[in-house]
Amino acid sequence: MINVILYEISQQEGYSLEKLVDSFMQMGNDDVQGIIVREYDEFFLKASYWRRKLRKEKRYNFQTQDFDIVKEEIVDISEFDMQIKERKLLIFGNKQMAQRIITLIGLLSQNSYSITEHIIDIGSISKKICVMPEIKLLKVKLIDIIIDKEVIVDCNIDLMIQDR
């Protein structure tokens, strides 16, 4: 599931977005992480941050009727937009990737950006949506539900067929 994480961003006087893009380009892409700039001008940047990692997980083998340890190479990608005039940094991804993007921006710009997170309370938004007659909540997705030791599932629930 992709989250949208909102941040307020302010740019230090005398440090341009072009300098940040140049720093991204000088960083280059190594084998572990990188930034791909999609488009930019002096007030807007659209880019992707990617990170490669090796993940070990247990999978059930029906032939041996036991769990096998499987190693997989995973590439996480998060899109982000910087809108300097509107003082917005939008990150499309999880919290860990957002922290990595913010850290890279800080390191490469020598802390020329001030970034403040805006907390969104999904619970209160959901409660407000549920009482609005013009909006109908049709489906929900539950992720990472622990069923048994080392067994985690995701599921979609159709609320139209539920009583309450």
Coordinates of C-alpha atoms in Angstrom, one line a residue:
M1 CA 0.0 0.0 0.0
I2 CA 1.3 3.4 -0.9
N3 CA 0.9 6.3 1.6
V4 CA 1.1 10.0 0.8
I5 CA 3.2 11.7 3.4
L6 CA 3.0 15.5 3.6
Y7 CA 5.8 17.8 4.7
E8 CA 6.2 21.5 4.8
I9 CA 9.5 22.5 3.2
S10 CA 11.3 25.9 3.1
Q11 CA 14.3 26.7 1.1
Q12 CA 17.3 28.6 2.5
E13 CA 17.9 32.0 0.7
G14 CA 20.6 31.6 -1.9
Y15 CA 20.2 27.9 -2.4
S16 CA 18.4 26.9 -5.6
L17 CA 16.6 23.8 -6.6
E18 CA 19.0 23.5 -9.5
K19 CA 21.8 23.1 -7.0
L20 CA 20.0 20.2 -5.3
V21 CA 19.4 18.5 -8.7
D22 CA 23.1 19.0 -9.5
S23 CA 23.9 17.3 -6.2
F24 CA 21.5 14.4 -7.0
M25 CA 23.4 14.0 -10.4
Q26 CA 26.8 14.1 -8.7
M27 CA 25.7 11.5 -6.2
G28 CA 25.2 9.1 -9.1
N29 CA 23.4 5.8 -8.8
D30 CA 25.3 3.1 -7.0
D31 CA 24.2 -0.5 -6.6
V32 CA 22.2 0.2 -3.4
Q33 CA 20.3 3.5 -3.9
G34 CA 19.8 6.3 -6.3
I35 CA 17.6 9.3 -7.3
I36 CA 16.1 9.7 -10.8
V37 CA 15.0 13.2 -11.6
R38 CA 11.9 13.2 -13.8
E39 CA 11.4 17.0 -14.3
Y40 CA 12.3 20.2 -12.5
D41 CA 12.5 24.0 -12.8
E42 CA 13.4 26.6 -10.2
F43 CA 10.3 26.0 -8.1
F44 CA 9.3 22.4 -8.8
L45 CA 11.0 19.0 -8.7
K46 CA 9.5 15.6 -9.5
A47 CA 11.8 12.6 -8.8
S48 CA 12.0 9.0 -7.7
Y49 CA 14.2 7.5 -5.0
W50 CA 15.0 3.8 -5.2
R51 CA 16.7 1.4 -2.8
R52 CA 17.8 -2.1 -3.4
K53 CA 17.9 -4.6 -0.5
L54 CA 18.2 -8.4 0.0
R55 CA 15.2 -9.9 1.9
K56 CA 15.1 -13.3 3.5
E57 CA 11.7 -14.8 4.1
K58 CA 10.2 -18.1 5.0
R59 CA 8.0 -19.8 2.4
Y60 CA 6.1 -23.0 2.9
N61 CA 7.3 -25.8 0.6
F62 CA 4.4 -28.2 -0.1
Q63 CA 6.7 -30.9 -1.4
T64 CA 8.8 -31.1 1.8
Q65 CA 6.0 -29.9 4.0
D66 CA 8.4 -27.5 5.7
F67 CA 9.4 -23.8 5.6
D68 CA 12.3 -22.9 3.3
I69 CA 14.4 -19.7 3.7
V70 CA 14.3 -17.8 0.4
K71 CA 16.5 -14.8 -0.5
E72 CA 15.0 -12.2 -2.8
E73 CA 16.4 -9.0 -4.1
I74 CA 13.8 -6.2 -3.6
V75 CA 13.8 -2.7 -5.1
D76 CA 11.7 -0.2 -3.2
I77 CA 10.7 2.9 -5.1
S78 CA 9.2 6.1 -3.8
E79 CA 8.1 9.1 -5.8
F80 CA 8.4 12.6 -4.4
D81 CA 7.5 16.1 -5.4
M82 CA 8.9 19.4 -4.1
Q83 CA 6.8 22.5 -4.7
I84 CA 8.9 25.4 -3.3
K85 CA 6.4 28.2 -3.8
E86 CA 3.6 26.2 -2.1
R87 CA 6.1 25.0 0.6
K88 CA 5.1 21.3 0.0
L89 CA 7.1 18.1 -0.1
L90 CA 4.9 15.2 -1.1
I91 CA 6.3 11.7 -0.7
F92 CA 4.5 8.7 -2.1
G93 CA 5.7 5.7 -0.2
N94 CA 6.3 4.4 3.3
K95 CA 7.7 6.2 6.4
Q96 CA 11.1 4.6 6.1
M97 CA 11.6 5.6 2.5
A98 CA 10.4 9.1 3.4
Q99 CA 13.0 9.4 6.1
R100 CA 15.7 8.3 3.7
I101 CA 14.6 10.9 1.1
I102 CA 14.6 13.7 3.7
T103 CA 18.1 12.6 5.0
L104 CA 19.5 12.6 1.4
I105 CA 18.0 16.1 0.8
G106 CA 19.6 17.3 4.0
L107 CA 23.0 15.8 3.3
L108 CA 23.2 16.8 -0.3
S109 CA 22.1 20.4 0.3
Q110 CA 24.1 20.9 3.4
N111 CA 20.9 21.3 5.4
S112 CA 19.6 24.1 3.1
Y113 CA 16.0 23.0 3.5
S114 CA 13.8 23.0 6.6
I115 CA 11.3 20.1 6.5
T116 CA 8.4 19.7 8.9
E117 CA 6.1 16.7 8.9
H118 CA 2.3 17.2 8.9
I119 CA 0.5 14.4 10.8
I120 CA -2.7 13.2 9.4
D121 CA -5.0 11.3 11.7
I122 CA -6.6 8.7 9.4
G123 CA -8.9 7.5 12.2
S124 CA -10.6 10.9 12.6
I125 CA -10.8 11.3 8.9
S126 CA -12.5 7.9 8.6
K127 CA -15.0 8.8 11.3
K128 CA -15.9 12.0 9.6
I129 CA -16.3 10.2 6.2
C130 CA -18.6 7.5 7.8
V131 CA -21.2 10.1 9.0
M132 CA -21.3 12.0 5.7
P133 CA -24.4 10.9 3.8
E134 CA -23.0 11.9 0.4
I135 CA -20.0 9.6 0.8
K136 CA -20.3 5.8 0.9
L137 CA -17.4 3.7 2.1
L138 CA -17.5 0.6 -0.1
K139 CA -14.3 -1.4 0.5
V140 CA -11.4 -1.5 3.0
K141 CA -8.1 -3.2 2.7
L142 CA -6.5 -4.8 5.7
I143 CA -2.7 -5.4 5.5
D144 CA -0.2 -7.4 7.5
I145 CA -2.8 -9.4 9.6
I146 CA -1.0 -12.0 11.7
I147 CA -2.9 -15.3 11.5
D148 CA -0.3 -17.6 13.0
K149 CA 3.4 -17.5 13.9
E150 CA 5.2 -16.3 10.7
V151 CA 2.0 -16.2 8.6
I152 CA 0.8 -12.7 7.6
V153 CA -2.0 -12.0 5.2
D154 CA -3.7 -9.1 3.4
C155 CA -7.4 -9.0 2.6
N156 CA -10.0 -6.8 1.0
I157 CA -13.4 -6.5 2.6
D158 CA -16.5 -5.5 0.6
L159 CA -18.5 -3.4 3.0
M160 CA -21.6 -3.5 0.8
I161 CA -22.3 -7.1 1.9
Q162 CA -21.7 -6.5 5.6
D163 CA -24.6 -5.9 8.0
R164 CA -23.0 -3.0 9.9

